[in-house]
Amino acid sequence: MMKVVVNEKCIGCALCAETCPEVFHMENGVAVAGPADDGWATPVANAAAGCPVGAIEAEL
Ligand code: SF4
């Protein structure tokens, strides 16, 4: 399992939830990351790279 965290910089753009809904969902206007299997490393890395404010922290 990877540890994935959305930090307080999230501006709620929902990009991560759209690109990787298996791991990210929206709650009260911000993204929340669920537990992620190691198999999701690439989509999670892509979501982290695509986040406009660098709010996704992942230990891959
Ligand atoms: S892409 Fe970044 S700013 Fe946008 S909802 Fe996800 S964590 Fe928040």
PDB file of N, CA, C and O and ligand atoms in Angstrom:
ATOM      1  N   MET A   1       0.838  -1.199   0.000  1.00  0.00           N
ATOM      2  CA  MET A   1       0.000   0.000   0.000  1.00  0.00           C
ATOM      3  C   MET A   1       0.871   1.246   0.000  1.00  0.00           C
ATOM      4  O   MET A   1       1.855   1.316   0.712  1.00  0.00           O
ATOM      5  N   MET A   2       0.450   2.222  -0.769  1.00  0.00           N
ATOM      6  CA  MET A   2       1.114   3.517  -0.763  1.00  0.00           C
ATOM      7  C   MET A   2       0.383   4.428   0.196  1.00  0.00           C
ATOM      8  O   MET A   2      -0.827   4.315   0.362  1.00  0.00           O
ATOM      9  N   LYS A   3       1.133   5.330   0.789  1.00  0.00           N
ATOM     10  CA  LYS A   3       0.503   6.355   1.611  1.00  0.00           C
ATOM     11  C   LYS A   3       0.307   7.582   0.734  1.00  0.00           C
ATOM     12  O   LYS A   3       1.278   8.126   0.201  1.00  0.00           O
ATOM     13  N   VAL A   4      -0.937   7.977   0.535  1.00  0.00           N
ATOM     14  CA  VAL A   4      -1.239   9.145  -0.292  1.00  0.00           C
ATOM     15  C   VAL A   4      -2.023  10.140   0.560  1.00  0.00           C
ATOM     16  O   VAL A   4      -3.006   9.766   1.207  1.00  0.00           O
ATOM     17  N   VAL A   5      -1.575  11.374   0.560  1.00  0.00           N
ATOM     18  CA  VAL A   5      -2.215  12.404   1.383  1.00  0.00           C
ATOM     19  C   VAL A   5      -2.458  13.641   0.526  1.00  0.00           C
ATOM     20  O   VAL A   5      -1.607  14.023  -0.277  1.00  0.00           O
ATOM     21  N   VAL A   6      -3.624  14.234   0.700  1.00  0.00           N
ATOM     22  CA  VAL A   6      -3.893  15.549   0.097  1.00  0.00           C
ATOM     23  C   VAL A   6      -3.716  16.584   1.204  1.00  0.00           C
ATOM     24  O   VAL A   6      -4.379  16.514   2.244  1.00  0.00           O
ATOM     25  N   ASN A   7      -2.816  17.499   0.995  1.00  0.00           N
ATOM     26  CA  ASN A   7      -2.547  18.470   2.058  1.00  0.00           C
ATOM     27  C   ASN A   7      -3.439  19.711   1.935  1.00  0.00           C
ATOM     28  O   ASN A   7      -4.296  19.796   1.053  1.00  0.00           O
ATOM     29  N   GLU A   8      -3.214  20.672   2.832  1.00  0.00           N
ATOM     30  CA  GLU A   8      -4.109  21.822   2.944  1.00  0.00           C
ATOM     31  C   GLU A   8      -4.011  22.790   1.774  1.00  0.00           C
ATOM     32  O   GLU A   8      -4.800  23.736   1.679  1.00  0.00           O
ATOM     33  N   LYS A   9      -3.080  22.544   0.851  1.00  0.00           N
ATOM     34  CA  LYS A   9      -2.972  23.445  -0.299  1.00  0.00           C
ATOM     35  C   LYS A   9      -4.063  23.203  -1.339  1.00  0.00           C
ATOM     36  O   LYS A   9      -4.243  24.006  -2.251  1.00  0.00           O
ATOM     37  N   CYS A  10      -4.777  22.074  -1.218  1.00  0.00           N
ATOM     38  CA  CYS A  10      -5.812  21.726  -2.203  1.00  0.00           C
ATOM     39  C   CYS A  10      -6.804  22.868  -2.388  1.00  0.00           C
ATOM     40  O   CYS A  10      -7.332  23.406  -1.422  1.00  0.00           O
ATOM     41  N   ILE A  11      -7.046  23.205  -3.689  1.00  0.00           N
ATOM     42  CA  ILE A  11      -8.011  24.265  -4.010  1.00  0.00           C
ATOM     43  C   ILE A  11      -9.309  23.683  -4.570  1.00  0.00           C
ATOM     44  O   ILE A  11     -10.172  24.413  -5.037  1.00  0.00           O
ATOM     45  N   GLY A  12      -9.436  22.356  -4.545  1.00  0.00           N
ATOM     46  CA  GLY A  12     -10.693  21.726  -4.931  1.00  0.00           C
ATOM     47  C   GLY A  12     -10.991  21.740  -6.413  1.00  0.00           C
ATOM     48  O   GLY A  12     -12.159  21.727  -6.809  1.00  0.00           O
ATOM     49  N   CYS A  13      -9.964  21.706  -7.252  1.00  0.00           N
ATOM     50  CA  CYS A  13     -10.202  21.751  -8.696  1.00  0.00           C
ATOM     51  C   CYS A  13     -10.772  20.444  -9.242  1.00  0.00           C
ATOM     52  O   CYS A  13     -11.272  20.398 -10.346  1.00  0.00           O
ATOM     53  N   ALA A  14     -10.647  19.359  -8.489  1.00  0.00           N
ATOM     54  CA  ALA A  14     -11.214  18.048  -8.828  1.00  0.00           C
ATOM     55  C   ALA A  14     -10.471  17.304  -9.934  1.00  0.00           C
ATOM     56  O   ALA A  14     -10.918  16.239 -10.372  1.00  0.00           O
ATOM     57  N   LEU A  15      -9.363  17.854 -10.380  1.00  0.00           N
ATOM     58  CA  LEU A  15      -8.609  17.187 -11.450  1.00  0.00           C
ATOM     59  C   LEU A  15      -8.181  15.773 -11.031  1.00  0.00           C
ATOM     60  O   LEU A  15      -8.324  14.819 -11.794  1.00  0.00           O
ATOM     61  N   CYS A  16      -7.682  15.636  -9.843  1.00  0.00           N
ATOM     62  CA  CYS A  16      -7.200  14.309  -9.405  1.00  0.00           C
ATOM     63  C   CYS A  16      -8.343  13.303  -9.342  1.00  0.00           C
ATOM     64  O   CYS A  16      -8.174  12.141  -9.722  1.00  0.00           O
ATOM     65  N   ALA A  17      -9.518  13.754  -8.879  1.00  0.00           N
ATOM     66  CA  ALA A  17     -10.666  12.847  -8.779  1.00  0.00           C
ATOM     67  C   ALA A  17     -11.164  12.438 -10.162  1.00  0.00           C
ATOM     68  O   ALA A  17     -11.703  11.343 -10.340  1.00  0.00           O
ATOM     69  N   GLU A  18     -10.964  13.323 -11.149  1.00  0.00           N
ATOM     70  CA  GLU A  18     -11.368  12.987 -12.506  1.00  0.00           C
ATOM     71  C   GLU A  18     -10.369  12.047 -13.159  1.00  0.00           C
ATOM     72  O   GLU A  18     -10.747  11.128 -13.876  1.00  0.00           O
ATOM     73  N   THR A  19      -9.104  12.248 -12.900  1.00  0.00           N
ATOM     74  CA  THR A  19      -8.089  11.450 -13.585  1.00  0.00           C
ATOM     75  C   THR A  19      -7.802  10.138 -12.863  1.00  0.00           C
ATOM     76  O   THR A  19      -7.360   9.181 -13.485  1.00  0.00           O
ATOM     77  N   CYS A  20      -8.048  10.062 -11.585  1.00  0.00           N
ATOM     78  CA  CYS A  20      -7.749   8.847 -10.836  1.00  0.00           C
ATOM     79  C   CYS A  20      -8.811   8.632  -9.748  1.00  0.00           C
ATOM     80  O   CYS A  20      -8.530   8.703  -8.553  1.00  0.00           O
ATOM     81  N   PRO A  21     -10.055   8.349 -10.191  1.00  0.00           N
ATOM     82  CA  PRO A  21     -11.164   8.239  -9.231  1.00  0.00           C
ATOM     83  C   PRO A  21     -11.041   7.030  -8.311  1.00  0.00           C
ATOM     84  O   PRO A  21     -11.720   6.959  -7.292  1.00  0.00           O
ATOM     85  N   GLU A  22     -10.175   6.090  -8.674  1.00  0.00           N
ATOM     86  CA  GLU A  22      -9.988   4.909  -7.816  1.00  0.00           C
ATOM     87  C   GLU A  22      -9.317   5.273  -6.494  1.00  0.00           C
ATOM     88  O   GLU A  22      -9.445   4.546  -5.507  1.00  0.00           O
ATOM     89  N   VAL A  23      -8.586   6.386  -6.501  1.00  0.00           N
ATOM     90  CA  VAL A  23      -7.829   6.767  -5.300  1.00  0.00           C
ATOM     91  C   VAL A  23      -8.339   8.078  -4.680  1.00  0.00           C
ATOM     92  O   VAL A  23      -8.348   8.225  -3.464  1.00  0.00           O
ATOM     93  N   PHE A  24      -8.795   9.015  -5.537  1.00  0.00           N
ATOM     94  CA  PHE A  24      -9.176  10.346  -5.038  1.00  0.00           C
ATOM     95  C   PHE A  24     -10.668  10.572  -5.194  1.00  0.00           C
ATOM     96  O   PHE A  24     -11.269  10.183  -6.190  1.00  0.00           O
ATOM     97  N   HIS A  25     -11.277  11.213  -4.202  1.00  0.00           N
ATOM     98  CA  HIS A  25     -12.652  11.672  -4.356  1.00  0.00           C
ATOM     99  C   HIS A  25     -12.777  13.031  -3.669  1.00  0.00           C
ATOM    100  O   HIS A  25     -11.906  13.429  -2.903  1.00  0.00           O
ATOM    101  N   MET A  26     -13.885  13.706  -3.988  1.00  0.00           N
ATOM    102  CA  MET A  26     -14.091  15.044  -3.427  1.00  0.00           C
ATOM    103  C   MET A  26     -14.987  14.943  -2.204  1.00  0.00           C
ATOM    104  O   MET A  26     -15.958  14.188  -2.176  1.00  0.00           O
ATOM    105  N   GLU A  27     -14.639  15.726  -1.201  1.00  0.00           N
ATOM    106  CA  GLU A  27     -15.434  15.771   0.027  1.00  0.00           C
ATOM    107  C   GLU A  27     -15.405  17.202   0.534  1.00  0.00           C
ATOM    108  O   GLU A  27     -14.327  17.750   0.794  1.00  0.00           O
ATOM    109  N   ASN A  28     -16.587  17.810   0.665  1.00  0.00           N
ATOM    110  CA  ASN A  28     -16.666  19.182   1.177  1.00  0.00           C
ATOM    111  C   ASN A  28     -15.743  20.135   0.421  1.00  0.00           C
ATOM    112  O   ASN A  28     -15.102  20.996   1.021  1.00  0.00           O
ATOM    113  N   GLY A  29     -15.665  19.937  -0.901  1.00  0.00           N
ATOM    114  CA  GLY A  29     -14.933  20.886  -1.730  1.00  0.00           C
ATOM    115  C   GLY A  29     -13.435  20.688  -1.829  1.00  0.00           C
ATOM    116  O   GLY A  29     -12.753  21.464  -2.487  1.00  0.00           O
ATOM    117  N   VAL A  30     -12.924  19.652  -1.185  1.00  0.00           N
ATOM    118  CA  VAL A  30     -11.498  19.353  -1.338  1.00  0.00           C
ATOM    119  C   VAL A  30     -11.325  17.867  -1.642  1.00  0.00           C
ATOM    120  O   VAL A  30     -12.227  17.063  -1.401  1.00  0.00           O
ATOM    121  N   ALA A  31     -10.167  17.524  -2.159  1.00  0.00           N
ATOM    122  CA  ALA A  31      -9.909  16.128  -2.494  1.00  0.00           C
ATOM    123  C   ALA A  31      -9.482  15.347  -1.252  1.00  0.00           C
ATOM    124  O   ALA A  31      -8.835  15.875  -0.347  1.00  0.00           O
ATOM    125  N   VAL A  32      -9.880  14.081  -1.248  1.00  0.00           N
ATOM    126  CA  VAL A  32      -9.468  13.155  -0.201  1.00  0.00           C
ATOM    127  C   VAL A  32      -8.885  11.934  -0.898  1.00  0.00           C
ATOM    128  O   VAL A  32      -9.420  11.472  -1.902  1.00  0.00           O
ATOM    129  N   ALA A  33      -7.779  11.440  -0.383  1.00  0.00           N
ATOM    130  CA  ALA A  33      -7.155  10.255  -0.979  1.00  0.00           C
ATOM    131  C   ALA A  33      -7.466   9.033  -0.132  1.00  0.00           C
ATOM    132  O   ALA A  33      -7.334   9.071   1.089  1.00  0.00           O
ATOM    133  N   GLY A  34      -7.886   7.994  -0.813  1.00  0.00           N
ATOM    134  CA  GLY A  34      -8.107   6.732  -0.112  1.00  0.00           C
ATOM    135  C   GLY A  34      -6.820   5.927  -0.119  1.00  0.00           C
ATOM    136  O   GLY A  34      -5.825   6.346  -0.702  1.00  0.00           O
ATOM    137  N   PRO A  35      -6.826   4.776   0.520  1.00  0.00           N
ATOM    138  CA  PRO A  35      -5.658   3.913   0.445  1.00  0.00           C
ATOM    139  C   PRO A  35      -5.438   3.483  -0.998  1.00  0.00           C
ATOM    140  O   PRO A  35      -6.406   3.322  -1.742  1.00  0.00           O
ATOM    141  N   ALA A  36      -4.197   3.349  -1.389  1.00  0.00           N
ATOM    142  CA  ALA A  36      -3.904   3.012  -2.777  1.00  0.00           C
ATOM    143  C   ALA A  36      -2.965   1.819  -2.852  1.00  0.00           C
ATOM    144  O   ALA A  36      -1.899   1.822  -2.243  1.00  0.00           O
ATOM    145  N   ASP A  37      -3.386   0.815  -3.594  1.00  0.00           N
ATOM    146  CA  ASP A  37      -2.500  -0.313  -3.889  1.00  0.00           C
ATOM    147  C   ASP A  37      -1.254   0.164  -4.603  1.00  0.00           C
ATOM    148  O   ASP A  37      -1.294   1.152  -5.332  1.00  0.00           O
ATOM    149  N   ASP A  38      -0.200  -0.586  -4.480  1.00  0.00           N
ATOM    150  CA  ASP A  38       1.032  -0.239  -5.191  1.00  0.00           C
ATOM    151  C   ASP A  38       0.807  -0.165  -6.705  1.00  0.00           C
ATOM    152  O   ASP A  38       1.494   0.571  -7.404  1.00  0.00           O
ATOM    153  N   GLY A  39      -0.158  -0.905  -7.206  1.00  0.00           N
ATOM    154  CA  GLY A  39      -0.450  -0.900  -8.643  1.00  0.00           C
ATOM    155  C   GLY A  39      -0.924   0.450  -9.152  1.00  0.00           C
ATOM    156  O   GLY A  39      -0.929   0.696 -10.349  1.00  0.00           O
ATOM    157  N   TRP A  40      -1.335   1.329  -8.236  1.00  0.00           N
ATOM    158  CA  TRP A  40      -1.806   2.649  -8.640  1.00  0.00           C
ATOM    159  C   TRP A  40      -0.693   3.677  -8.624  1.00  0.00           C
ATOM    160  O   TRP A  40      -0.946   4.879  -8.765  1.00  0.00           O
ATOM    161  N   ALA A  41       0.539   3.257  -8.476  1.00  0.00           N
ATOM    162  CA  ALA A  41       1.660   4.202  -8.364  1.00  0.00           C
ATOM    163  C   ALA A  41       1.718   5.172  -9.541  1.00  0.00           C
ATOM    164  O   ALA A  41       1.902   6.376  -9.345  1.00  0.00           O
ATOM    165  N   THR A  42       1.555   4.660 -10.753  1.00  0.00           N
ATOM    166  CA  THR A  42       1.672   5.539 -11.921  1.00  0.00           C
ATOM    167  C   THR A  42       0.528   6.547 -11.987  1.00  0.00           C
ATOM    168  O   THR A  42       0.776   7.747 -12.115  1.00  0.00           O
ATOM    169  N   PRO A  43      -0.748   6.098 -11.873  1.00  0.00           N
ATOM    170  CA  PRO A  43      -1.823   7.102 -11.868  1.00  0.00           C
ATOM    171  C   PRO A  43      -1.705   8.098 -10.719  1.00  0.00           C
ATOM    172  O   PRO A  43      -2.004   9.286 -10.892  1.00  0.00           O
ATOM    173  N   VAL A  44      -1.277   7.640  -9.565  1.00  0.00           N
ATOM    174  CA  VAL A  44      -1.127   8.572  -8.437  1.00  0.00           C
ATOM    175  C   VAL A  44      -0.009   9.569  -8.726  1.00  0.00           C
ATOM    176  O   VAL A  44      -0.143  10.769  -8.462  1.00  0.00           O
ATOM    177  N   ALA A  45       1.093   9.088  -9.291  1.00  0.00           N
ATOM    178  CA  ALA A  45       2.192   9.998  -9.642  1.00  0.00           C
ATOM    179  C   ALA A  45       1.730  11.002 -10.687  1.00  0.00           C
ATOM    180  O   ALA A  45       2.079  12.187 -10.616  1.00  0.00           O
ATOM    181  N   ASN A  46       0.915  10.550 -11.647  1.00  0.00           N
ATOM    182  CA  ASN A  46       0.398  11.462 -12.663  1.00  0.00           C
ATOM    183  C   ASN A  46      -0.529  12.501 -12.045  1.00  0.00           C
ATOM    184  O   ASN A  46      -0.475  13.679 -12.397  1.00  0.00           O
ATOM    185  N   ALA A  47      -1.372  12.056 -11.122  1.00  0.00           N
ATOM    186  CA  ALA A  47      -2.286  12.986 -10.450  1.00  0.00           C
ATOM    187  C   ALA A  47      -1.487  14.001  -9.643  1.00  0.00           C
ATOM    188  O   ALA A  47      -1.797  15.197  -9.649  1.00  0.00           O
ATOM    189  N   ALA A  48      -0.439  13.530  -8.969  1.00  0.00           N
ATOM    190  CA  ALA A  48       0.390  14.441  -8.171  1.00  0.00           C
ATOM    191  C   ALA A  48       1.079  15.455  -9.072  1.00  0.00           C
ATOM    192  O   ALA A  48       1.150  16.651  -8.759  1.00  0.00           O
ATOM    193  N   ALA A  49       1.561  14.975 -10.232  1.00  0.00           N
ATOM    194  CA  ALA A  49       2.242  15.876 -11.167  1.00  0.00           C
ATOM    195  C   ALA A  49       1.267  16.878 -11.770  1.00  0.00           C
ATOM    196  O   ALA A  49       1.644  18.006 -12.087  1.00  0.00           O
ATOM    197  N   GLY A  50       0.000  16.456 -11.927  1.00  0.00           N
ATOM    198  CA  GLY A  50      -0.997  17.321 -12.556  1.00  0.00           C
ATOM    199  C   GLY A  50      -1.658  18.293 -11.604  1.00  0.00           C
ATOM    200  O   GLY A  50      -2.297  19.246 -12.040  1.00  0.00           O
ATOM    201  N   CYS A  51      -1.521  18.068 -10.328  1.00  0.00           N
ATOM    202  CA  CYS A  51      -2.163  18.960  -9.350  1.00  0.00           C
ATOM    203  C   CYS A  51      -1.558  20.353  -9.474  1.00  0.00           C
ATOM    204  O   CYS A  51      -0.343  20.513  -9.362  1.00  0.00           O
ATOM    205  N   PRO A  52      -2.395  21.371  -9.719  1.00  0.00           N
ATOM    206  CA  PRO A  52      -1.854  22.715  -9.985  1.00  0.00           C
ATOM    207  C   PRO A  52      -1.177  23.356  -8.783  1.00  0.00           C
ATOM    208  O   PRO A  52      -0.418  24.315  -8.944  1.00  0.00           O
ATOM    209  N   VAL A  53      -1.432  22.861  -7.595  1.00  0.00           N
ATOM    210  CA  VAL A  53      -0.846  23.496  -6.409  1.00  0.00           C
ATOM    211  C   VAL A  53       0.056  22.555  -5.610  1.00  0.00           C
ATOM    212  O   VAL A  53       0.493  22.862  -4.503  1.00  0.00           O
ATOM    213  N   GLY A  54       0.334  21.389  -6.169  1.00  0.00           N
ATOM    214  CA  GLY A  54       1.248  20.466  -5.482  1.00  0.00           C
ATOM    215  C   GLY A  54       0.719  19.982  -4.152  1.00  0.00           C
ATOM    216  O   GLY A  54       1.468  19.842  -3.185  1.00  0.00           O
ATOM    217  N   ALA A  55      -0.586  19.684  -4.104  1.00  0.00           N
ATOM    218  CA  ALA A  55      -1.207  19.302  -2.834  1.00  0.00           C
ATOM    219  C   ALA A  55      -1.176  17.803  -2.554  1.00  0.00           C
ATOM    220  O   ALA A  55      -1.549  17.385  -1.466  1.00  0.00           O
ATOM    221  N   ILE A  56      -0.727  17.013  -3.531  1.00  0.00           N
ATOM    222  CA  ILE A  56      -0.759  15.557  -3.361  1.00  0.00           C
ATOM    223  C   ILE A  56       0.620  15.059  -2.953  1.00  0.00           C
ATOM    224  O   ILE A  56       1.603  15.252  -3.663  1.00  0.00           O
ATOM    225  N   GLU A  57       0.663  14.446  -1.792  1.00  0.00           N
ATOM    226  CA  GLU A  57       1.912  13.878  -1.275  1.00  0.00           C
ATOM    227  C   GLU A  57       1.774  12.376  -1.297  1.00  0.00           C
ATOM    228  O   GLU A  57       0.855  11.814  -0.706  1.00  0.00           O
ATOM    229  N   ALA A  58       2.696  11.704  -1.989  1.00  0.00           N
ATOM    230  CA  ALA A  58       2.609  10.257  -2.095  1.00  0.00           C
ATOM    231  C   ALA A  58       3.966   9.637  -1.791  1.00  0.00           C
ATOM    232  O   ALA A  58       4.999  10.103  -2.268  1.00  0.00           O
ATOM    233  N   GLU A  59       3.945   8.622  -0.953  1.00  0.00           N
ATOM    234  CA  GLU A  59       5.150   7.843  -0.708  1.00  0.00           C
ATOM    235  C   GLU A  59       5.074   6.638  -1.604  1.00  0.00           C
ATOM    236  O   GLU A  59       4.322   5.700  -1.333  1.00  0.00           O
ATOM    237  N   LEU A  60       5.799   6.692  -2.694  1.00  0.00           N
ATOM    238  CA  LEU A  60       5.720   5.615  -3.681  1.00  0.00           C
ATOM    239  C   LEU A  60       6.776   4.561  -3.428  1.00  0.00           C
ATOM    240  O   LEU A  60       7.761   4.825  -2.780  1.00  0.00           O
TER     241      LEU A  60
HETATM  242  S1  SF4 B   1      -5.680  18.160  -8.278  1.00  0.00           S
HETATM  243 FE1  SF4 B   1      -4.770  19.077  -6.405  1.00  0.00          FE
HETATM  244  S2  SF4 B   1      -5.924  20.981  -6.084  1.00  0.00           S
HETATM  245 FE2  SF4 B   1      -7.094  19.741  -7.526  1.00  0.00          FE
HETATM  246  S3  SF4 B   1      -8.564  18.648  -6.219  1.00  0.00           S
HETATM  247 FE3  SF4 B   1      -6.761  17.300  -6.500  1.00  0.00          FE
HETATM  248  S4  SF4 B   1      -5.428  17.742  -4.743  1.00  0.00           S
HETATM  249 FE4  SF4 B   1      -6.912  19.411  -4.886  1.00  0.00          FE
END
